[in-house]
Amino acid sequence: MAYLFLRLSLRPVSRLENILFPADLKRLSVDELSQLTRELKDFVLANTEVKAGHISSSLTVAELTVALHFVLNTPQDKLFWDVGHQAYIHKILTGRNKAFSTNRMKEGLSGFPNSSESEYDLFTTGHSSTSISAIIGLAVASRLSGESRNHVAVIGDGALTGGMAFEALNYLGESKEDVLIILNDNNSAIDANVGALANEKKYPAFFESLGLNYLGDCDGHNLAEIIPALQEALKIKGPKVLRVLTKRVEVETPQSALKGYTAEFVNTLRRLAETDERIVAISPAMLSGSGLNEFQKQFPNRCFDVGIAEQHAVTFAAGLAKGGKKPICHLYSTFSQRAIDQIIHDVALQNLPVVFLLDRAGLVGNDGATHHGVFDVALLSSIPNIEILAPASASELSVMLEWAVMQDFPVAIRYPRTGGAIPPDHNPRPLELHRMETILKGNEKLAVINFGFLLGEIEEALKDFEANPFVFNLRFAKRLSAVDLKTLSSFPNIWVIEDSQKRGGVGEYLAQQLFEIGYTGNFHHSGLPDEFVEHGTMQELYEQYGLTHIEFKNRFKKFLR
Ligand SMILES: Cc1ncc(C[n+]2csc(CCOP(=O)(O)OP(=O)(O)O)c2C)c(N)n1
């Protein structure tokens, strides 16, 4: 009995059970908050299976998150998490404790702050370096409305390398709005952080030279330091910066070898670079995601991680091309949106031979609306000089890259994350400008035109049919040769299938070219509708939008009966 009593009394009280909203934190002591922080970390680890990056970044700011919600009065006070991949604990503390296990699942919580999910998520985020501009906007709005509240942005040292952050700081130093910027400095940005500022001695002088009040550093894992530091900081009016030193909490993930599209890209690039010294590679802070860390090992002087700076990456590539190099500029499709003007103004206008690799094109799955790579075709296809290509298979990516580095104009190759669609049986033929590839010959009632990685789904859908339609692999988004247009115009039904927005997509371009030569048949178009796509697995999402073999088969039945 005495033993049982001892055990019960030693069992720690679960703090987390009683914390539903930030107000519940206010009555806890610093020791109790520390215990809660430990429980929160365990809770995150127990309730998340995927995306170690988000888990690590969230655990790294566990103490900071608890301290902020202890000190601030959210949602009246405005709290902005830059990028937002570190906001798991913020979500748990703001009414989403119970729902947290649905994180990143279809219909579940988003992996990023999402303003339609909770009033505590100030902004929908996912792309980096937006926090300072947005918090200044909110602070000005509060001032103009005569409302008194705190405005706080938390930005990582990685996100601080983004141009928008610099633009906003420059503005803030002069406008002197009342905002607190917390620099979460763990000297990492997925890979090691880069750039002159990452040298720690430079931060105080940098912020002060811009007219911001630099409040110094504090230990980001010690609540007894962070809480008073935040309380003091908020008493000071005007723009100020508090640097919180954190150590990245590493979460073990199985190290997978390069595979699929990433492996094809990197292995082909290495092979080409061995014989062509002009080839150089650029990545804005995505060296390991792109696979380019493998290229860097072999060619350390020809591989450039420029930080989270897509705009700079593109114009830097333009300069390299002008200087006689062959730059391979790797961008995630979704982040390339940042650099459309640089692609137009600095690359395409001068017809510079930069090769863009637009990775994670199409739907990316659980990262959701901020990260789907579905706008690239629409955004790029109105730009003169540039060619936009999409491989139907990983091996075709290799063929396309080999072709692209030989051209004297800009080329963008969009390709998906590996997985999420059935890989096709595809042995790509050599590329010819503006020529499509014939995949299957068959029934002359229907021409199916594939652009991108859904070819395997099309092939799967056709398995049980005796008669095939014609299936073509379009390859080039913007233009099709006169001879291929003529071939297509003899089909009474044409069906274009793509894994991006239909509006502005290849279907529209092809339809226009066909109608211009007098095509009068039926034109069908599958792709993504005019709406933002939420999160879920790639497969769930492609199913939702009718872009899998199941839906294709139903439609083939109608065409081929
Ligand atoms: C515009 C843009 N480019 C690239 C990314 C991919 N990305 C997500 S988090 C991250 C690193 C962020 O580093 P940091 O801000 O220091 O945050 P930490 O995870 O270290 O706390 C990168 C490069 C992004 N989200 N947005």
Coordinates of C-alpha atoms and ligand atoms in Angstrom, one line a residue:
M1 CA 0.0 0.0 0.0
A2 CA 2.7 2.4 1.0
Y3 CA 4.6 1.4 -2.2
L4 CA 1.5 2.1 -4.4
F5 CA 1.0 5.5 -2.7
L6 CA 4.6 6.4 -3.4
R7 CA 4.3 5.5 -7.0
L8 CA 1.1 7.5 -7.4
S9 CA 2.5 10.5 -5.7
L10 CA 5.7 10.4 -7.8
R11 CA 3.8 10.1 -11.1
P12 CA 4.2 13.5 -12.7
V13 CA 1.0 15.5 -13.2
S14 CA 0.2 15.7 -16.8
R15 CA 0.2 19.4 -17.6
L16 CA -0.8 19.1 -21.2
E17 CA -4.2 17.6 -20.4
N18 CA -5.3 20.8 -18.8
I19 CA -3.9 23.2 -21.5
L20 CA -6.4 23.9 -24.3
F21 CA -5.7 27.5 -25.0
P22 CA -2.9 30.0 -24.3
A23 CA -4.9 31.5 -21.4
D24 CA -4.4 28.1 -19.5
L25 CA -0.7 28.8 -19.4
K26 CA -0.9 32.0 -17.5
R27 CA -1.4 30.4 -14.1
L28 CA 1.7 28.1 -14.4
S29 CA 5.1 28.7 -12.7
V30 CA 8.3 28.6 -14.8
D31 CA 9.0 25.1 -13.5
E32 CA 5.5 23.9 -14.5
L33 CA 6.0 25.5 -17.9
S34 CA 9.2 23.6 -18.2
Q35 CA 7.5 20.4 -17.5
L36 CA 4.8 21.2 -19.9
T37 CA 7.4 21.9 -22.6
R38 CA 8.8 18.4 -22.1
E39 CA 5.4 16.9 -22.4
L40 CA 4.7 18.9 -25.6
K41 CA 7.9 17.6 -27.2
D42 CA 6.9 14.0 -26.3
F43 CA 3.4 14.7 -27.6
V44 CA 4.7 15.9 -31.0
L45 CA 7.0 12.9 -31.4
A46 CA 4.2 10.5 -30.5
N47 CA 1.7 12.1 -32.9
T48 CA 3.7 12.7 -36.0
E49 CA 5.1 10.2 -38.4
V50 CA 6.2 12.1 -41.3
K51 CA 8.2 15.1 -42.3
A52 CA 11.1 15.2 -39.9
G53 CA 11.9 18.8 -40.9
H54 CA 8.7 20.1 -39.4
I55 CA 9.2 18.0 -36.2
S56 CA 12.8 19.1 -35.7
S57 CA 12.0 22.8 -36.3
S58 CA 9.0 22.6 -34.0
L59 CA 10.9 20.9 -31.2
T60 CA 13.7 23.4 -31.5
V61 CA 11.3 26.3 -30.7
A62 CA 9.3 24.4 -28.0
E63 CA 10.5 26.7 -25.2
L64 CA 10.1 29.8 -27.3
T65 CA 6.6 28.8 -28.3
V66 CA 5.5 28.2 -24.7
A67 CA 7.2 31.5 -23.6
L68 CA 5.5 33.5 -26.4
H69 CA 2.0 32.2 -25.6
F70 CA 2.7 32.8 -21.9
V71 CA 3.7 36.4 -22.4
L72 CA 1.4 37.4 -25.3
N73 CA -2.3 37.6 -25.4
T74 CA -3.0 35.9 -28.7
P75 CA -5.0 36.2 -30.9
Q76 CA -5.5 39.9 -29.9
D77 CA -1.7 40.2 -30.0
K78 CA -0.4 39.3 -33.4
L79 CA 2.1 36.4 -33.6
F80 CA 3.6 35.4 -37.0
W81 CA 5.7 32.3 -37.6
D82 CA 7.9 32.7 -40.7
V83 CA 7.6 29.7 -43.1
G84 CA 5.4 28.1 -40.4
H85 CA 7.0 24.6 -40.5
Q86 CA 7.9 25.2 -36.8
A87 CA 4.4 25.8 -35.6
Y88 CA 3.3 22.4 -34.3
I89 CA 3.5 23.4 -30.7
H90 CA 1.8 26.6 -31.4
K91 CA -1.0 24.6 -32.9
I92 CA -1.2 22.3 -29.9
L93 CA -1.4 25.2 -27.5
T94 CA -4.1 27.0 -29.5
G95 CA -7.1 24.7 -29.3
R96 CA -5.8 21.9 -31.6
N97 CA -4.5 19.5 -29.1
K98 CA -7.1 16.9 -29.9
A99 CA -7.0 17.3 -33.7
F100 CA -3.2 17.3 -33.8
S101 CA -2.9 13.6 -34.7
T102 CA -4.6 14.4 -38.1
N103 CA -1.8 16.8 -38.9
R104 CA -0.9 16.9 -42.6
M105 CA -3.6 14.3 -43.4
K106 CA -6.4 14.8 -45.8
E107 CA -9.2 16.8 -44.1
G108 CA -6.9 17.1 -41.1
L109 CA -4.8 20.0 -39.7
S110 CA -2.4 21.6 -42.1
G111 CA 1.3 21.2 -41.5
F112 CA 1.6 25.0 -41.7
P113 CA -0.2 27.8 -40.1
N114 CA -3.5 28.3 -41.9
S115 CA -5.7 31.3 -41.3
S116 CA -8.8 29.4 -42.3
E117 CA -8.0 26.7 -39.7
S118 CA -7.7 28.9 -36.6
E119 CA -7.9 32.5 -35.5
Y120 CA -4.5 31.9 -33.8
D121 CA -2.9 31.3 -37.2
L122 CA -2.4 34.9 -38.3
F123 CA -1.4 34.2 -41.9
T124 CA -1.4 31.2 -44.2
T125 CA 2.3 30.5 -44.7
G126 CA 4.7 28.0 -46.2
H127 CA 7.0 30.1 -48.4
S128 CA 9.7 31.8 -46.4
S129 CA 10.7 35.3 -45.4
T130 CA 7.2 36.9 -45.4
S131 CA 6.9 37.5 -41.7
I132 CA 8.5 40.9 -41.4
S133 CA 6.6 42.6 -44.2
A134 CA 3.3 41.1 -42.9
I135 CA 3.8 42.1 -39.3
I136 CA 4.7 45.6 -40.3
G137 CA 1.4 45.7 -42.3
L138 CA -0.5 44.5 -39.3
A139 CA 1.2 47.0 -37.0
V140 CA 0.3 49.9 -39.3
A141 CA -3.3 48.6 -39.5
S142 CA -3.5 48.5 -35.7
R143 CA -2.0 52.0 -35.4
L144 CA -4.4 53.4 -38.0
S145 CA -7.4 51.8 -36.3
G146 CA -6.2 53.1 -32.9
E147 CA -5.9 49.6 -31.5
S148 CA -3.1 48.8 -29.0
R149 CA -1.6 45.3 -29.2
N150 CA 1.7 43.6 -29.6
H151 CA 3.1 42.5 -33.0
V152 CA 5.7 39.8 -33.0
A153 CA 7.4 37.9 -35.9
V154 CA 9.5 34.9 -35.4
I155 CA 12.0 34.3 -38.2
G156 CA 14.7 31.7 -38.6
D157 CA 18.3 32.6 -39.6
G158 CA 17.5 30.6 -42.8
A159 CA 14.4 32.6 -43.6
L160 CA 16.3 35.8 -42.9
T161 CA 18.5 35.1 -46.0
G162 CA 15.5 35.7 -48.2
G163 CA 15.3 39.0 -50.1
M164 CA 11.9 39.9 -48.8
A165 CA 13.2 39.9 -45.2
F166 CA 15.9 42.3 -46.1
E167 CA 13.5 44.6 -47.9
A168 CA 11.2 44.6 -44.9
L169 CA 14.0 45.4 -42.4
N170 CA 15.2 48.2 -44.6
Y171 CA 11.6 49.7 -44.5
L172 CA 11.1 49.0 -40.8
G173 CA 14.3 50.8 -39.8
E174 CA 12.9 54.0 -41.3
S175 CA 9.2 53.6 -40.6
K176 CA 9.9 52.7 -36.9
E177 CA 6.7 50.7 -36.4
D178 CA 6.2 49.1 -33.1
V179 CA 7.1 45.4 -33.8
L180 CA 9.3 42.8 -32.2
I181 CA 11.3 40.5 -34.4
I182 CA 12.6 37.4 -32.9
L183 CA 15.5 35.9 -34.7
N184 CA 15.5 32.1 -34.1
D185 CA 19.1 31.4 -34.7
N186 CA 20.1 27.7 -34.9
N187 CA 22.5 28.3 -37.8
S188 CA 20.6 26.0 -40.0
A189 CA 18.2 26.2 -43.0
I190 CA 17.4 22.5 -43.6
D191 CA 21.1 22.2 -44.7
A192 CA 23.7 24.4 -43.0
N193 CA 22.8 28.1 -43.3
V194 CA 24.8 30.2 -45.8
G195 CA 25.7 33.8 -46.3
A196 CA 27.8 36.5 -44.7
L197 CA 25.2 37.2 -41.9
A198 CA 25.3 33.6 -40.8
N199 CA 28.6 34.7 -39.2
E200 CA 27.2 35.4 -35.7
K201 CA 29.3 38.4 -34.9
K202 CA 27.6 40.4 -37.7
Y203 CA 24.0 40.4 -36.4
P204 CA 24.1 43.3 -33.8
A205 CA 25.9 45.7 -36.2
F206 CA 23.6 44.7 -39.1
F207 CA 20.4 45.4 -37.2
E208 CA 21.6 48.5 -35.5
S209 CA 22.9 50.0 -38.8
L210 CA 19.3 49.7 -40.1
G211 CA 18.0 51.6 -37.1
L212 CA 16.5 48.7 -35.3
N213 CA 17.0 48.3 -31.6
Y214 CA 19.1 45.1 -31.1
L215 CA 18.2 43.6 -27.7
G216 CA 20.9 41.0 -27.7
D217 CA 20.8 37.2 -27.3
C218 CA 19.1 34.9 -25.0
D219 CA 19.2 31.1 -24.5
G220 CA 16.2 29.7 -26.5
H221 CA 16.0 26.6 -24.4
N222 CA 15.8 28.3 -21.0
L223 CA 12.4 29.6 -20.1
A224 CA 13.8 31.5 -17.1
E225 CA 15.7 33.6 -19.6
I226 CA 13.3 33.8 -22.5
I227 CA 10.2 34.9 -20.5
P228 CA 11.7 38.0 -18.9
A229 CA 13.5 38.8 -22.1
L230 CA 10.2 38.8 -24.0
Q231 CA 8.5 40.8 -21.3
E232 CA 11.2 43.4 -21.3
A233 CA 11.3 43.6 -25.1
L234 CA 7.6 44.2 -25.3
K235 CA 7.9 47.2 -23.0
I236 CA 10.1 49.0 -25.5
K237 CA 8.3 50.9 -28.2
G238 CA 9.4 50.9 -31.9
P239 CA 11.2 48.2 -34.0
K240 CA 13.4 45.8 -32.0
V241 CA 15.1 42.5 -32.5
L242 CA 15.7 39.8 -30.0
R243 CA 18.0 37.0 -31.0
V244 CA 17.1 33.6 -29.5
L245 CA 19.9 31.0 -29.7
T246 CA 18.6 27.5 -30.2
K247 CA 20.1 24.2 -31.0
R248 CA 18.4 22.2 -33.7
V249 CA 16.7 19.2 -32.2
E250 CA 17.6 16.4 -34.6
V251 CA 15.0 13.8 -35.3
E252 CA 16.2 10.6 -36.8
T253 CA 15.0 9.8 -40.2
P254 CA 16.1 6.9 -42.3
Q255 CA 18.6 8.2 -44.9
S256 CA 17.3 7.1 -48.2
A257 CA 19.5 6.8 -51.2
L258 CA 18.6 9.0 -54.2
K259 CA 15.9 7.5 -56.3
G260 CA 13.5 8.1 -59.1
Y261 CA 13.5 11.6 -60.7
T262 CA 16.1 13.0 -58.2
A263 CA 18.5 10.2 -58.9
E264 CA 18.1 10.6 -62.7
F265 CA 18.6 14.3 -62.4
V266 CA 21.8 14.2 -60.3
N267 CA 23.4 11.2 -62.0
T268 CA 22.8 12.7 -65.5
L269 CA 24.1 16.1 -64.3
R270 CA 27.2 14.5 -62.9
R271 CA 27.8 12.6 -66.1
L272 CA 27.4 15.7 -68.2
A273 CA 29.5 17.9 -65.9
E274 CA 32.4 15.4 -66.2
T275 CA 32.8 16.2 -69.9
D276 CA 31.6 19.8 -70.0
E277 CA 33.4 22.1 -67.6
R278 CA 31.0 24.9 -68.2
I279 CA 28.2 23.2 -66.3
V280 CA 27.5 24.7 -62.9
A281 CA 24.6 24.1 -60.5
I282 CA 22.7 26.5 -58.3
S283 CA 20.2 25.8 -55.5
P284 CA 18.4 28.2 -53.2
A285 CA 18.8 26.4 -49.9
M286 CA 17.6 23.0 -51.2
L287 CA 20.8 21.1 -51.7
S288 CA 19.8 17.9 -50.1
G289 CA 16.2 18.0 -51.3
S290 CA 17.3 18.4 -54.9
G291 CA 20.0 15.8 -54.6
L292 CA 22.6 18.4 -55.5
N293 CA 24.6 17.7 -52.3
E294 CA 25.8 14.6 -54.3
F295 CA 26.9 16.9 -57.2
Q296 CA 28.6 19.2 -54.7
K297 CA 30.7 16.4 -53.3
Q298 CA 32.1 15.8 -56.8
F299 CA 32.2 19.4 -57.9
P300 CA 32.5 21.6 -54.9
N301 CA 33.6 24.6 -56.9
R302 CA 30.8 24.3 -59.4
C303 CA 27.8 24.0 -57.0
F304 CA 26.3 27.1 -55.3
D305 CA 23.9 27.1 -52.4
V306 CA 22.7 30.8 -52.4
G307 CA 20.4 30.6 -49.4
I308 CA 16.6 31.0 -49.5
A309 CA 17.0 33.5 -52.4
E310 CA 15.2 32.3 -55.5
Q311 CA 15.3 35.7 -57.2
H312 CA 19.0 36.0 -56.7
A313 CA 19.5 32.4 -57.8
V314 CA 17.9 33.1 -61.2
T315 CA 19.7 36.4 -61.9
F316 CA 23.0 34.9 -60.6
A317 CA 22.4 32.1 -63.2
A318 CA 21.8 34.7 -65.9
G319 CA 25.2 36.2 -65.0
L320 CA 26.9 32.9 -65.2
A321 CA 25.3 32.2 -68.6
K322 CA 26.4 35.6 -69.8
G323 CA 29.9 34.7 -68.6
G324 CA 30.0 31.6 -70.8
K325 CA 28.9 29.0 -68.2
K326 CA 26.0 26.6 -68.5
P327 CA 24.0 27.2 -65.3
I328 CA 21.6 24.5 -64.1
C329 CA 19.2 26.4 -61.8
H330 CA 17.3 24.0 -59.6
L331 CA 14.1 25.4 -58.1
Y332 CA 11.2 23.8 -56.5
S333 CA 8.3 24.6 -58.8
T334 CA 6.4 26.3 -56.0
F335 CA 9.3 28.5 -55.0
S336 CA 10.1 29.4 -58.6
Q337 CA 6.9 31.6 -58.3
R338 CA 9.1 34.0 -56.4
A339 CA 11.3 34.5 -59.4
I340 CA 9.1 34.9 -62.4
D341 CA 10.2 38.4 -63.2
Q342 CA 13.9 37.4 -63.0
I343 CA 13.1 34.5 -65.5
I344 CA 11.4 37.0 -67.8
H345 CA 13.6 40.0 -67.5
D346 CA 17.0 38.6 -66.8
V347 CA 17.0 35.3 -68.6
A348 CA 14.3 35.1 -71.3
L349 CA 14.6 38.6 -72.6
Q350 CA 18.3 38.1 -73.3
N351 CA 17.6 34.6 -74.5
L352 CA 20.3 33.2 -72.1
P353 CA 20.8 29.5 -72.0
V354 CA 19.9 28.8 -68.4
V355 CA 18.4 25.4 -67.7
F356 CA 15.8 25.5 -65.0
L357 CA 14.9 22.3 -63.2
L358 CA 11.5 22.8 -61.7
D359 CA 11.3 20.0 -59.1
R360 CA 8.2 18.9 -57.1
A361 CA 6.0 20.0 -60.0
G362 CA 2.3 18.9 -59.9
L363 CA 0.7 18.0 -56.6
V364 CA 3.1 17.4 -53.8
G365 CA 0.8 15.8 -51.2
N366 CA 0.9 16.6 -47.5
D367 CA 2.6 20.0 -47.7
G368 CA -0.6 21.3 -49.2
A369 CA -1.8 24.4 -50.9
T370 CA 1.3 26.5 -50.3
H371 CA 3.6 23.9 -51.9
H372 CA 1.8 22.3 -54.8
G373 CA 3.8 23.0 -58.0
V374 CA 0.8 23.6 -60.2
F375 CA 1.2 27.1 -61.5
D376 CA 4.6 26.9 -63.4
V377 CA 3.2 26.0 -66.8
A378 CA 0.6 28.9 -66.7
L379 CA 3.2 31.3 -65.3
L380 CA 6.0 30.5 -67.7
S381 CA 4.2 29.6 -71.0
S382 CA 3.5 33.2 -72.0
I383 CA 7.2 34.1 -71.9
P384 CA 8.9 34.2 -75.2
N385 CA 12.2 32.3 -75.9
I386 CA 11.9 29.8 -73.1
E387 CA 10.9 26.2 -73.7
I388 CA 8.9 24.2 -71.1
L389 CA 9.3 20.5 -71.0
A390 CA 7.9 17.8 -68.8
P391 CA 9.2 14.2 -68.8
A392 CA 6.7 11.3 -68.6
S393 CA 9.2 9.2 -66.7
A394 CA 12.3 9.5 -64.7
S395 CA 14.4 8.2 -67.6
E396 CA 13.0 10.9 -69.8
L397 CA 14.2 13.5 -67.4
S398 CA 17.7 12.4 -68.2
V399 CA 17.0 12.6 -72.0
M400 CA 15.6 16.1 -71.5
L401 CA 18.4 17.4 -69.4
E402 CA 20.9 16.1 -71.9
W403 CA 19.1 17.9 -74.6
A404 CA 18.6 21.1 -72.6
V405 CA 22.2 21.7 -71.9
M406 CA 23.0 21.7 -75.6
Q407 CA 20.5 24.5 -76.5
D408 CA 21.3 28.2 -76.8
F409 CA 18.1 29.4 -75.3
P410 CA 16.4 29.0 -71.8
V411 CA 14.8 25.7 -71.0
A412 CA 12.6 24.7 -68.0
I413 CA 12.0 21.1 -67.2
R414 CA 9.3 20.4 -64.7
Y415 CA 9.2 17.1 -62.9
P416 CA 7.4 15.6 -59.9
R417 CA 8.3 14.3 -56.6
T418 CA 8.9 10.6 -57.0
G419 CA 5.9 8.4 -56.0
G420 CA 2.2 9.2 -56.1
A421 CA 1.6 7.9 -59.6
I422 CA 2.2 4.6 -61.4
P423 CA 5.6 4.7 -63.2
P424 CA 5.0 4.1 -67.0
D425 CA 6.6 1.6 -69.2
H426 CA 8.6 4.1 -71.1
N427 CA 11.7 4.0 -73.1
P428 CA 12.1 7.6 -74.3
R429 CA 13.2 8.3 -77.8
P430 CA 15.7 11.2 -78.4
L431 CA 14.2 14.6 -78.2
E432 CA 13.4 16.8 -81.2
L433 CA 12.3 20.4 -80.8
H434 CA 8.5 20.8 -80.7
R435 CA 7.9 17.1 -81.6
M436 CA 5.7 14.8 -79.6
E437 CA 6.5 11.2 -79.0
T438 CA 4.1 8.4 -80.1
I439 CA 3.6 6.0 -77.2
L440 CA 0.8 3.8 -78.5
K441 CA -0.9 3.4 -81.8
G442 CA -4.5 2.2 -82.1
N443 CA -8.0 3.3 -82.6
E444 CA -8.3 6.4 -84.7
K445 CA -11.3 7.7 -82.8
L446 CA -9.2 9.1 -80.0
A447 CA -5.8 10.8 -79.4
V448 CA -4.7 10.9 -75.7
I449 CA -2.0 13.5 -75.1
N450 CA 0.0 13.2 -72.0
F451 CA 2.1 16.0 -70.5
G452 CA 4.1 15.0 -67.5
F453 CA 4.1 12.0 -65.1
L454 CA 0.5 10.6 -65.5
L455 CA 1.5 8.4 -68.4
G456 CA 1.7 5.3 -66.1
E457 CA -1.8 6.0 -65.0
I458 CA -3.0 6.2 -68.6
E459 CA -1.3 2.9 -69.4
E460 CA -2.8 1.2 -66.4
A461 CA -6.3 2.4 -67.4
L462 CA -5.8 0.9 -70.9
K463 CA -4.8 -2.5 -69.7
D464 CA -8.1 -4.3 -70.0
F465 CA -9.1 -2.8 -73.4
E466 CA -8.7 -4.7 -76.5
A467 CA -8.4 -1.6 -78.7
N468 CA -6.0 1.1 -77.7
P469 CA -6.5 4.8 -78.5
F470 CA -3.5 6.6 -79.8
V471 CA -1.4 7.9 -76.9
F472 CA 1.2 10.7 -77.4
N473 CA 3.7 12.2 -75.1
L474 CA 3.6 15.9 -75.7
R475 CA 7.0 16.8 -74.2
F476 CA 6.9 20.5 -75.2
A477 CA 4.3 22.7 -73.4
K478 CA 4.3 25.7 -75.7
R479 CA 4.4 24.7 -79.2
L480 CA 3.9 21.6 -81.4
S481 CA 5.3 21.2 -84.9
A482 CA 3.1 21.7 -87.9
V483 CA 3.4 18.1 -88.8
D484 CA 2.3 16.9 -85.4
L485 CA -0.6 19.3 -85.4
K486 CA -1.7 17.9 -88.7
T487 CA -1.5 14.4 -87.3
L488 CA -3.6 15.4 -84.3
S489 CA -6.2 17.2 -86.4
S490 CA -7.3 14.0 -88.0
F491 CA -8.7 12.6 -84.7
P492 CA -12.4 13.3 -84.0
N493 CA -11.5 13.3 -80.2
I494 CA -8.5 14.7 -78.5
W495 CA -8.0 14.4 -74.8
V496 CA -5.1 16.3 -73.1
I497 CA -4.1 15.1 -69.6
E498 CA -1.8 17.2 -67.4
D499 CA -0.9 17.5 -63.7
S500 CA -1.2 21.3 -63.4
Q501 CA -3.8 24.0 -63.6
K502 CA -6.0 23.7 -66.6
R503 CA -6.2 27.5 -66.8
G504 CA -3.2 28.5 -68.7
G505 CA -2.0 24.9 -69.0
V506 CA -0.8 23.0 -72.0
G507 CA -4.3 21.9 -72.9
E508 CA -5.2 25.6 -73.6
Y509 CA -2.1 26.1 -75.7
L510 CA -2.7 23.0 -77.7
A511 CA -6.3 23.8 -78.3
Q512 CA -5.4 27.2 -79.5
Q513 CA -2.9 25.8 -82.0
L514 CA -5.4 23.2 -83.2
F515 CA -8.2 25.7 -83.6
E516 CA -6.0 28.0 -85.5
I517 CA -5.5 25.3 -88.2
G518 CA -9.2 24.7 -88.3
Y519 CA -9.7 21.7 -86.0
T520 CA -13.4 20.9 -85.5
G521 CA -13.4 17.8 -83.5
N522 CA -14.1 17.3 -79.8
F523 CA -11.5 18.6 -77.4
H524 CA -11.3 17.2 -73.8
H525 CA -9.0 18.4 -71.1
S526 CA -8.1 16.9 -67.7
G527 CA -6.0 18.8 -65.2
L528 CA -6.6 20.8 -62.0
P529 CA -9.5 23.2 -61.6
D530 CA -9.4 26.9 -60.7
E531 CA -9.1 26.4 -57.0
F532 CA -6.3 25.8 -54.4
V533 CA -5.7 22.2 -53.6
E534 CA -5.4 21.3 -49.9
H535 CA -3.2 18.6 -48.4
G536 CA -3.4 14.8 -48.4
T537 CA -1.3 12.1 -49.9
M538 CA -0.4 12.6 -53.6
Q539 CA -2.6 9.6 -54.4
E540 CA -5.6 10.9 -52.5
L541 CA -5.3 14.2 -54.2
Y542 CA -4.9 12.9 -57.7
E543 CA -7.9 10.7 -57.1
Q544 CA -9.9 13.7 -55.8
Y545 CA -9.3 15.5 -59.1
G546 CA -10.0 12.5 -61.3
L547 CA -6.4 12.1 -62.4
T548 CA -5.8 8.4 -61.8
H549 CA -6.3 5.3 -63.8
I550 CA -9.7 4.7 -62.2
E551 CA -11.2 7.8 -63.7
F552 CA -9.3 7.5 -66.9
K553 CA -10.6 4.0 -67.4
N554 CA -14.2 5.1 -67.0
R555 CA -13.7 7.7 -69.6
F556 CA -11.9 5.3 -72.0
K557 CA -15.0 3.1 -71.8
K558 CA -17.1 5.9 -73.2
F559 CA -14.6 6.7 -75.9
L560 CA -13.7 3.2 -77.0
R561 CA -17.0 1.2 -76.7
Ligands
LIG1 C1 10.7 30.7 -50.6 C2 11.1 29.4 -50.0 N1 12.2 28.7 -50.4 C3 12.5 27.5 -49.8 C4 11.7 27.0 -48.8 C5 12.1 25.7 -48.2 N2 12.4 25.8 -46.8 C6 11.5 25.5 -45.8 S1 12.1 25.6 -44.3 C7 13.6 26.1 -44.9 C8 14.7 26.5 -44.0 C9 14.3 27.5 -43.0 O1 15.4 27.7 -42.1 P1 15.1 28.6 -40.9 O2 14.3 29.8 -41.3 O3 16.4 28.9 -40.2 O4 14.2 27.8 -40.0 P2 14.6 26.5 -39.0 O5 13.9 25.3 -39.6 O6 16.1 26.4 -39.0 O7 14.0 26.9 -37.7 C10 13.6 26.1 -46.3 C11 14.8 26.4 -47.1 C12 10.6 27.8 -48.4 N3 9.8 27.3 -47.4 N4 10.3 28.9 -49.0

